[in-house]
PDB file of C-alpha atoms in Angstrom:
ATOM      1  CA  UNK V   1       0.003  -0.019   0.045  1.00 59.00           C
ATOM      2  CA  UNK V   2       1.495   3.271  -0.948  1.00 71.00           C
ATOM      3  CA  UNK V   3       1.699   6.506   1.340  1.00 61.00           C
ATOM      4  CA  UNK V   4      -1.084   8.228  -0.865  1.00 64.00           C
ATOM      5  CA  UNK V   5      -3.381   5.179  -0.342  1.00 66.00           C
ATOM      6  CA  UNK V   6      -2.592   4.976   3.481  1.00 59.00           C
ATOM      7  CA  UNK V   7      -3.271   8.681   3.721  1.00 66.00           C
ATOM      8  CA  UNK V   8      -6.702   8.370   1.971  1.00 64.00           C
ATOM      9  CA  UNK V   9      -7.561   5.647   4.293  1.00 60.00           C
ATOM     10  CA  UNK V  10      -6.589   7.493   7.374  1.00 62.00           C
ATOM     11  CA  UNK V  11      -8.490  10.751   6.137  1.00 71.00           C
ATOM     12  CA  UNK V  12     -11.416   8.520   5.366  1.00 64.00           C
ATOM     13  CA  UNK V  13     -11.473   6.992   8.871  1.00 65.00           C
ATOM     14  CA  UNK V  14     -11.189  10.387  10.466  1.00 68.00           C
ATOM     15  CA  UNK V  15     -14.092  11.780   8.434  1.00 62.00           C
ATOM     16  CA  UNK V  16     -16.275   8.819   9.328  1.00 57.00           C
ATOM     17  CA  UNK V  17     -15.469   9.317  13.159  1.00 52.00           C
ATOM     18  CA  UNK V  18     -16.052  13.045  12.931  1.00 53.00           C
ATOM     19  CA  UNK V  19     -19.625  12.537  11.062  1.00 54.00           C
ATOM     20  CA  UNK V  20     -20.400   9.659  13.719  1.00 49.00           C
ATOM     21  CA  UNK V  21     -19.503  11.921  16.649  1.00 49.00           C
ATOM     22  CA  UNK V  22     -21.505  14.968  15.224  1.00 48.00           C
ATOM     23  CA  UNK V  23     -24.502  12.706  14.685  1.00 42.00           C
ATOM     24  CA  UNK V  24     -24.220  11.261  18.082  1.00 45.00           C
ATOM     25  CA  UNK V  25     -24.218  14.750  19.538  1.00 42.00           C
ATOM     26  CA  UNK V  26     -27.035  15.863  17.513  1.00 42.00           C
ATOM     27  CA  UNK V  27     -29.261  12.791  18.459  1.00 40.00           C
ATOM     28  CA  UNK V  28     -28.161  13.274  22.250  1.00 43.00           C
ATOM     29  CA  UNK V  29     -29.350  16.950  21.798  1.00 44.00           C
ATOM     30  CA  UNK V  30     -32.708  16.025  20.360  1.00 46.00           C
ATOM     31  CA  UNK V  31     -33.222  13.295  23.083  1.00 50.00           C
ATOM     32  CA  UNK V  32     -33.044  16.240  25.706  1.00 71.00           C
ATOM     33  CA  UNK V  33     -35.884  18.470  24.317  1.00 83.00           C
ATOM     34  CA  UNK V  34     -39.495  17.654  23.251  1.00 89.00           C
ATOM     35  CA  UNK V  35     -42.098  19.530  21.259  1.00 91.00           C
ATOM     36  CA  UNK V  36     -45.592  20.484  22.322  1.00 94.00           C
ATOM     37  CA  UNK V  37     -48.658  18.746  20.871  1.00 94.00           C
ATOM     38  CA  UNK V  38     -50.311  22.140  21.289  1.00 95.00           C
ATOM     39  CA  UNK V  39     -49.684  25.464  22.566  1.00 96.00           C
ATOM     40  CA  UNK V  40     -51.039  29.112  22.603  1.00 97.00           C
ATOM     41  CA  UNK V  41     -50.618  32.500  23.852  1.00 97.00           C
ATOM     42  CA  UNK V  42     -52.648  33.152  27.016  1.00 96.00           C
ATOM     43  CA  UNK V  43     -53.178  36.448  29.358  1.00 95.00           C
ATOM     44  CA  UNK V  44     -54.719  37.107  32.680  1.00 95.00           C
ATOM     45  CA  UNK V  45     -58.442  37.903  32.304  1.00 94.00           C
ATOM     46  CA  UNK V  46     -60.722  40.263  34.039  1.00 94.00           C
ATOM     47  CA  UNK V  47     -64.448  40.116  33.483  1.00 94.00           C
ATOM     48  CA  UNK V  48     -66.471  43.414  33.297  1.00 93.00           C
ATOM     49  CA  UNK V  49     -69.884  43.011  34.810  1.00 88.00           C
ATOM     50  CA  UNK V  50     -72.462  43.945  37.392  1.00 82.00           C
ATOM     51  CA  UNK V  51     -74.738  42.176  40.054  1.00 83.00           C
ATOM     52  CA  UNK V  52     -77.595  44.010  38.904  1.00 84.00           C
ATOM     53  CA  UNK V  53     -79.869  43.827  35.628  1.00 86.00           C
ATOM     54  CA  UNK V  54     -80.249  46.920  33.734  1.00 88.00           C
ATOM     55  CA  UNK V  55     -80.284  48.843  30.350  1.00 92.00           C
ATOM     56  CA  UNK V  56     -77.063  49.792  28.792  1.00 94.00           C
ATOM     57  CA  UNK V  57     -76.883  53.529  28.152  1.00 94.00           C
ATOM     58  CA  UNK V  58     -73.346  53.859  26.556  1.00 95.00           C
ATOM     59  CA  UNK V  59     -70.933  51.169  25.403  1.00 94.00           C
ATOM     60  CA  UNK V  60     -67.584  52.975  24.941  1.00 95.00           C
ATOM     61  CA  UNK V  61     -65.452  49.960  23.890  1.00 95.00           C
ATOM     62  CA  UNK V  62     -65.236  47.359  21.084  1.00 94.00           C
ATOM     63  CA  UNK V  63     -63.016  44.164  20.725  1.00 92.00           C
ATOM     64  CA  UNK V  64     -59.377  44.892  20.649  1.00 89.00           C
ATOM     65  CA  UNK V  65     -59.503  48.284  22.120  1.00 93.00           C
ATOM     66  CA  UNK V  66     -56.644  49.117  24.427  1.00 93.00           C
ATOM     67  CA  UNK V  67     -57.826  50.623  27.768  1.00 95.00           C
ATOM     68  CA  UNK V  68     -56.016  52.172  30.892  1.00 95.00           C
ATOM     69  CA  UNK V  69     -56.827  51.519  34.464  1.00 93.00           C
ATOM     70  CA  UNK V  70     -59.915  53.401  35.436  1.00 91.00           C
ATOM     71  CA  UNK V  71     -61.075  54.158  31.958  1.00 94.00           C
ATOM     72  CA  UNK V  72     -64.769  54.085  31.458  1.00 94.00           C
ATOM     73  CA  UNK V  73     -66.207  51.235  29.598  1.00 95.00           C
ATOM     74  CA  UNK V  74     -70.126  51.174  29.792  1.00 95.00           C
ATOM     75  CA  UNK V  75     -72.808  53.089  31.621  1.00 93.00           C
ATOM     76  CA  UNK V  76     -75.923  51.404  32.796  1.00 91.00           C
ATOM     77  CA  UNK V  77     -79.221  52.222  34.380  1.00 89.00           C
ATOM     78  CA  UNK V  78     -80.716  49.736  36.948  1.00 84.00           C
ATOM     79  CA  UNK V  79     -83.887  50.454  39.275  1.00 80.00           C
ATOM     80  CA  UNK V  80     -82.938  47.578  41.420  1.00 79.00           C
ATOM     81  CA  UNK V  81     -79.422  48.956  41.900  1.00 77.00           C
ATOM     82  CA  UNK V  82     -80.911  52.337  42.768  1.00 75.00           C
ATOM     83  CA  UNK V  83     -83.182  50.725  45.469  1.00 77.00           C
ATOM     84  CA  UNK V  84     -80.142  49.168  47.220  1.00 77.00           C
ATOM     85  CA  UNK V  85     -78.202  52.198  46.988  1.00 74.00           C
ATOM     86  CA  UNK V  86     -80.864  54.181  48.798  1.00 73.00           C
ATOM     87  CA  UNK V  87     -80.887  51.432  51.499  1.00 75.00           C
ATOM     88  CA  UNK V  88     -77.191  51.696  52.108  1.00 72.00           C
ATOM     89  CA  UNK V  89     -76.616  48.115  50.677  1.00 68.00           C
ATOM     90  CA  UNK V  90     -74.142  49.120  47.961  1.00 66.00           C
ATOM     91  CA  UNK V  91     -70.953  51.304  48.069  1.00 67.00           C
ATOM     92  CA  UNK V  92     -71.462  54.085  45.682  1.00 62.00           C
ATOM     93  CA  UNK V  93     -67.877  53.801  44.326  1.00 66.00           C
ATOM     94  CA  UNK V  94     -65.346  51.053  43.965  1.00 68.00           C
ATOM     95  CA  UNK V  95     -62.266  50.185  41.722  1.00 65.00           C
ATOM     96  CA  UNK V  96     -64.349  48.890  39.037  1.00 79.00           C
ATOM     97  CA  UNK V  97     -67.544  51.134  39.180  1.00 80.00           C
ATOM     98  CA  UNK V  98     -69.199  54.457  40.278  1.00 83.00           C
ATOM     99  CA  UNK V  99     -72.899  54.929  41.084  1.00 82.00           C
ATOM    100  CA  UNK V 100     -75.083  58.278  41.048  1.00 81.00           C
ATOM    101  CA  UNK V 101     -78.028  58.684  43.359  1.00 74.00           C
ATOM    102  CA  UNK V 102     -80.517  58.180  40.199  1.00 75.00           C
ATOM    103  CA  UNK V 103     -79.121  54.631  39.564  1.00 73.00           C
ATOM    104  CA  UNK V 104     -76.778  55.452  36.791  1.00 86.00           C
ATOM    105  CA  UNK V 105     -73.552  53.015  37.164  1.00 87.00           C
ATOM    106  CA  UNK V 106     -70.332  53.567  35.567  1.00 90.00           C
ATOM    107  CA  UNK V 107     -68.257  50.558  34.788  1.00 92.00           C
ATOM    108  CA  UNK V 108     -64.454  51.316  34.595  1.00 93.00           C
ATOM    109  CA  UNK V 109     -61.439  49.144  33.727  1.00 94.00           C
ATOM    110  CA  UNK V 110     -59.864  47.455  36.879  1.00 91.00           C
ATOM    111  CA  UNK V 111     -56.510  47.100  34.885  1.00 94.00           C
ATOM    112  CA  UNK V 112     -54.867  48.342  31.797  1.00 95.00           C
ATOM    113  CA  UNK V 113     -55.104  46.123  28.722  1.00 94.00           C
ATOM    114  CA  UNK V 114     -56.916  44.853  25.673  1.00 93.00           C
ATOM    115  CA  UNK V 115     -60.677  44.608  25.606  1.00 95.00           C
ATOM    116  CA  UNK V 116     -62.219  41.349  24.317  1.00 91.00           C
ATOM    117  CA  UNK V 117     -65.370  39.509  23.777  1.00 91.00           C
ATOM    118  CA  UNK V 118     -67.752  42.541  24.080  1.00 94.00           C
ATOM    119  CA  UNK V 119     -71.352  41.033  24.521  1.00 92.00           C
ATOM    120  CA  UNK V 120     -73.540  44.101  24.687  1.00 91.00           C
ATOM    121  CA  UNK V 121     -74.249  47.359  23.053  1.00 91.00           C
ATOM    122  CA  UNK V 122     -75.962  50.753  23.823  1.00 92.00           C
ATOM    123  CA  UNK V 123     -79.792  50.039  24.380  1.00 91.00           C
ATOM    124  CA  UNK V 124     -79.508  46.338  25.431  1.00 92.00           C
ATOM    125  CA  UNK V 125     -80.758  45.033  28.646  1.00 92.00           C
ATOM    126  CA  UNK V 126     -78.239  42.922  30.590  1.00 91.00           C
ATOM    127  CA  UNK V 127     -79.127  40.326  33.185  1.00 90.00           C
ATOM    128  CA  UNK V 128     -77.702  40.288  36.619  1.00 87.00           C
ATOM    129  CA  UNK V 129     -74.460  38.731  36.813  1.00 87.00           C
ATOM    130  CA  UNK V 130     -73.884  39.033  32.972  1.00 91.00           C
ATOM    131  CA  UNK V 131     -70.329  39.685  31.832  1.00 93.00           C
ATOM    132  CA  UNK V 132     -70.339  42.468  29.445  1.00 94.00           C
ATOM    133  CA  UNK V 133     -66.700  42.253  28.248  1.00 96.00           C
ATOM    134  CA  UNK V 134     -63.261  40.786  29.456  1.00 95.00           C
ATOM    135  CA  UNK V 135     -59.962  42.684  29.720  1.00 96.00           C
ATOM    136  CA  UNK V 136     -56.546  41.065  28.881  1.00 95.00           C
ATOM    137  CA  UNK V 137     -54.293  42.455  31.324  1.00 95.00           C
ATOM    138  CA  UNK V 138     -51.346  44.362  29.660  1.00 93.00           C
ATOM    139  CA  UNK V 139     -47.954  42.657  30.342  1.00 93.00           C
ATOM    140  CA  UNK V 140     -49.461  39.361  31.307  1.00 95.00           C
ATOM    141  CA  UNK V 141     -49.159  37.177  28.567  1.00 96.00           C
ATOM    142  CA  UNK V 142     -47.684  33.700  28.815  1.00 97.00           C
ATOM    143  CA  UNK V 143     -47.839  30.327  26.873  1.00 97.00           C
ATOM    144  CA  UNK V 144     -49.946  27.381  27.822  1.00 97.00           C
ATOM    145  CA  UNK V 145     -48.345  24.296  26.212  1.00 96.00           C
ATOM    146  CA  UNK V 146     -49.389  20.494  26.299  1.00 96.00           C
ATOM    147  CA  UNK V 147     -46.848  17.776  25.909  1.00 94.00           C
ATOM    148  CA  UNK V 148     -47.413  14.009  25.759  1.00 93.00           C
ATOM    149  CA  UNK V 149     -44.570  12.437  27.762  1.00 90.00           C
ATOM    150  CA  UNK V 150     -43.327   9.014  28.728  1.00 87.00           C
ATOM    151  CA  UNK V 151     -42.645   8.529  32.441  1.00 85.00           C
ATOM    152  CA  UNK V 152     -39.027   8.891  31.918  1.00 83.00           C
ATOM    153  CA  UNK V 153     -39.263  12.073  29.844  1.00 84.00           C
ATOM    154  CA  UNK V 154     -41.669  13.654  32.550  1.00 89.00           C
ATOM    155  CA  UNK V 155     -39.120  12.842  35.481  1.00 87.00           C
ATOM    156  CA  UNK V 156     -36.665  15.124  33.463  1.00 87.00           C
ATOM    157  CA  UNK V 157     -38.945  18.014  33.428  1.00 89.00           C
ATOM    158  CA  UNK V 158     -38.010  20.855  35.706  1.00 88.00           C
ATOM    159  CA  UNK V 159     -39.308  24.178  37.030  1.00 88.00           C
ATOM    160  CA  UNK V 160     -37.390  27.098  35.388  1.00 91.00           C
ATOM    161  CA  UNK V 161     -36.240  24.809  32.375  1.00 92.00           C
ATOM    162  CA  UNK V 162     -35.620  26.553  29.147  1.00 93.00           C
ATOM    163  CA  UNK V 163     -38.385  26.746  26.382  1.00 95.00           C
ATOM    164  CA  UNK V 164     -38.125  27.931  22.979  1.00 95.00           C
ATOM    165  CA  UNK V 165     -41.348  29.561  21.873  1.00 97.00           C
ATOM    166  CA  UNK V 166     -42.020  29.592  17.813  1.00 96.00           C
ATOM    167  CA  UNK V 167     -44.316  32.112  16.414  1.00 96.00           C
ATOM    168  CA  UNK V 168     -46.298  31.764  13.327  1.00 95.00           C
ATOM    169  CA  UNK V 169     -43.799  33.848  11.410  1.00 94.00           C
ATOM    170  CA  UNK V 170     -40.979  31.511  12.693  1.00 94.00           C
ATOM    171  CA  UNK V 171     -39.775  33.962  15.231  1.00 95.00           C
ATOM    172  CA  UNK V 172     -38.114  32.390  18.111  1.00 95.00           C
ATOM    173  CA  UNK V 173     -38.648  33.807  21.698  1.00 96.00           C
ATOM    174  CA  UNK V 174     -36.896  32.381  24.701  1.00 96.00           C
ATOM    175  CA  UNK V 175     -38.952  31.422  27.803  1.00 96.00           C
ATOM    176  CA  UNK V 176     -38.907  29.375  31.047  1.00 96.00           C
ATOM    177  CA  UNK V 177     -41.146  26.933  32.796  1.00 95.00           C
ATOM    178  CA  UNK V 178     -43.321  28.746  35.485  1.00 94.00           C
ATOM    179  CA  UNK V 179     -45.453  25.971  36.504  1.00 94.00           C
ATOM    180  CA  UNK V 180     -46.192  22.147  35.547  1.00 93.00           C
ATOM    181  CA  UNK V 181     -49.442  20.342  35.786  1.00 94.00           C
ATOM    182  CA  UNK V 182     -49.767  16.528  34.908  1.00 91.00           C
ATOM    183  CA  UNK V 183     -52.275  13.727  34.540  1.00 93.00           C
ATOM    184  CA  UNK V 184     -51.960  10.308  33.447  1.00 90.00           C
ATOM    185  CA  UNK V 185     -53.524   9.336  30.132  1.00 87.00           C
ATOM    186  CA  UNK V 186     -53.211   5.754  28.757  1.00 87.00           C
ATOM    187  CA  UNK V 187     -49.889   5.380  30.469  1.00 85.00           C
ATOM    188  CA  UNK V 188     -48.424   8.624  29.528  1.00 89.00           C
ATOM    189  CA  UNK V 189     -47.896  11.973  31.353  1.00 91.00           C
ATOM    190  CA  UNK V 190     -50.293  14.434  29.599  1.00 94.00           C
ATOM    191  CA  UNK V 191     -48.273  17.492  31.052  1.00 94.00           C
ATOM    192  CA  UNK V 192     -49.578  21.211  30.749  1.00 95.00           C
ATOM    193  CA  UNK V 193     -46.740  23.648  31.245  1.00 95.00           C
ATOM    194  CA  UNK V 194     -47.029  27.586  31.978  1.00 96.00           C
ATOM    195  CA  UNK V 195     -44.252  29.475  30.366  1.00 97.00           C
ATOM    196  CA  UNK V 196     -43.316  32.888  30.968  1.00 96.00           C
ATOM    197  CA  UNK V 197     -41.065  35.299  28.857  1.00 96.00           C
ATOM    198  CA  UNK V 198     -40.172  38.760  28.890  1.00 94.00           C
ATOM    199  CA  UNK V 199     -40.023  38.517  25.116  1.00 94.00           C
ATOM    200  CA  UNK V 200     -43.842  38.467  24.896  1.00 95.00           C
ATOM    201  CA  UNK V 201     -44.781  42.167  24.505  1.00 93.00           C
ATOM    202  CA  UNK V 202     -48.367  42.927  23.652  1.00 91.00           C
ATOM    203  CA  UNK V 203     -48.729  43.681  20.127  1.00 89.00           C
ATOM    204  CA  UNK V 204     -45.214  42.805  19.138  1.00 92.00           C
ATOM    205  CA  UNK V 205     -44.614  41.458  15.396  1.00 93.00           C
ATOM    206  CA  UNK V 206     -47.315  43.547  13.758  1.00 90.00           C
ATOM    207  CA  UNK V 207     -49.897  42.364  16.287  1.00 88.00           C
ATOM    208  CA  UNK V 208     -48.887  38.682  16.245  1.00 91.00           C
ATOM    209  CA  UNK V 209     -48.159  38.544  19.972  1.00 94.00           C
ATOM    210  CA  UNK V 210     -51.522  38.492  21.531  1.00 92.00           C
ATOM    211  CA  UNK V 211     -53.837  36.032  23.629  1.00 93.00           C
ATOM    212  CA  UNK V 212     -54.931  33.314  21.309  1.00 93.00           C
ATOM    213  CA  UNK V 213     -52.280  33.118  18.966  1.00 95.00           C
ATOM    214  CA  UNK V 214     -51.180  29.575  18.340  1.00 96.00           C
ATOM    215  CA  UNK V 215     -47.439  28.697  18.897  1.00 97.00           C
ATOM    216  CA  UNK V 216     -44.910  25.793  19.078  1.00 96.00           C
ATOM    217  CA  UNK V 217     -42.971  25.134  22.227  1.00 96.00           C
ATOM    218  CA  UNK V 218     -39.947  23.142  22.591  1.00 94.00           C
ATOM    219  CA  UNK V 219     -39.177  22.264  26.094  1.00 93.00           C
ATOM    220  CA  UNK V 220     -35.629  21.331  27.417  1.00 90.00           C
ATOM    221  CA  UNK V 221     -35.355  18.300  29.302  1.00 88.00           C
ATOM    222  CA  UNK V 222     -32.803  17.589  31.972  1.00 83.00           C
ATOM    223  CA  UNK V 223     -29.951  15.685  30.110  1.00 71.00           C
ATOM    224  CA  UNK V 224     -28.925  12.582  32.186  1.00 64.00           C
ATOM    225  CA  UNK V 225     -26.804  11.144  29.574  1.00 53.00           C
ATOM    226  CA  UNK V 226     -23.025  10.121  29.665  1.00 51.00           C
ATOM    227  CA  UNK V 227     -22.564  12.872  26.811  1.00 43.00           C
ATOM    228  CA  UNK V 228     -24.461  15.571  28.548  1.00 45.00           C
ATOM    229  CA  UNK V 229     -21.367  17.840  29.184  1.00 41.00           C
ATOM    230  CA  UNK V 230     -19.801  17.245  25.927  1.00 43.00           C
ATOM    231  CA  UNK V 231     -22.957  17.914  24.212  1.00 45.00           C
ATOM    232  CA  UNK V 232     -23.749  21.052  25.994  1.00 45.00           C
ATOM    233  CA  UNK V 233     -20.369  22.334  25.356  1.00 47.00           C
ATOM    234  CA  UNK V 234     -20.399  21.653  21.736  1.00 45.00           C
ATOM    235  CA  UNK V 235     -23.695  23.343  21.125  1.00 42.00           C
ATOM    236  CA  UNK V 236     -22.594  26.279  23.201  1.00 44.00           C
ATOM    237  CA  UNK V 237     -19.490  26.747  20.958  1.00 45.00           C
ATOM    238  CA  UNK V 238     -21.651  26.582  18.004  1.00 45.00           C
ATOM    239  CA  UNK V 239     -23.980  29.179  19.232  1.00 46.00           C
ATOM    240  CA  UNK V 240     -21.226  31.353  20.144  1.00 47.00           C
ATOM    241  CA  UNK V 241     -19.711  31.251  16.880  1.00 48.00           C
ATOM    242  CA  UNK V 242     -23.071  32.055  15.283  1.00 50.00           C
ATOM    243  CA  UNK V 243     -23.820  28.895  13.543  1.00 49.00           C
TER     244      UNK V 243
END
């Protein structure tokens, strides 16, 4: 065998070993994460309503409107509310409403946020306890993601674990696990994870970041394999050099 042939053989062996090592690291990395079966953006919701029936005099908001705390949303007139007010059974002013002596109640926003699901309009009669609208509180967006995991996979889920949130426009936002709920379904762990992220800014990406937007979530599992340290170091280096 000539030296040229030996060099080709040696180079071929090295190439095969490098490819095998790379594939092993990629496989190990993929084993340490799982993708959601379903996920969406959610927000803290505040209902707008009153415990008295009455007629809507004015409706000042519609779906999608941004409101500030204390902003007027609806005014209603309620004879039963007027009667209770006269008897001293009702406070004339709270954080969510004010009442005049003639039974006019003004409903205001308890928090700043986005109005959703407006169910009434001026001139309509509303029942006692009816929700007239809801407010998605500003700055409260989070992701609810569901995962179907094996028992071993579930044992590797940790509070504070890293999560990659993929928006419909393929933008990736980094998040962390805030809470975990689980129930057993046909031997698997049906896991619901709440993910928080500072990158979830109301209305970002041309309004794409809002409650109800479907997303995909990739959850990092604790890596218990013998290559965990090597794998983490390799992918950290790849990320650092921008690949």
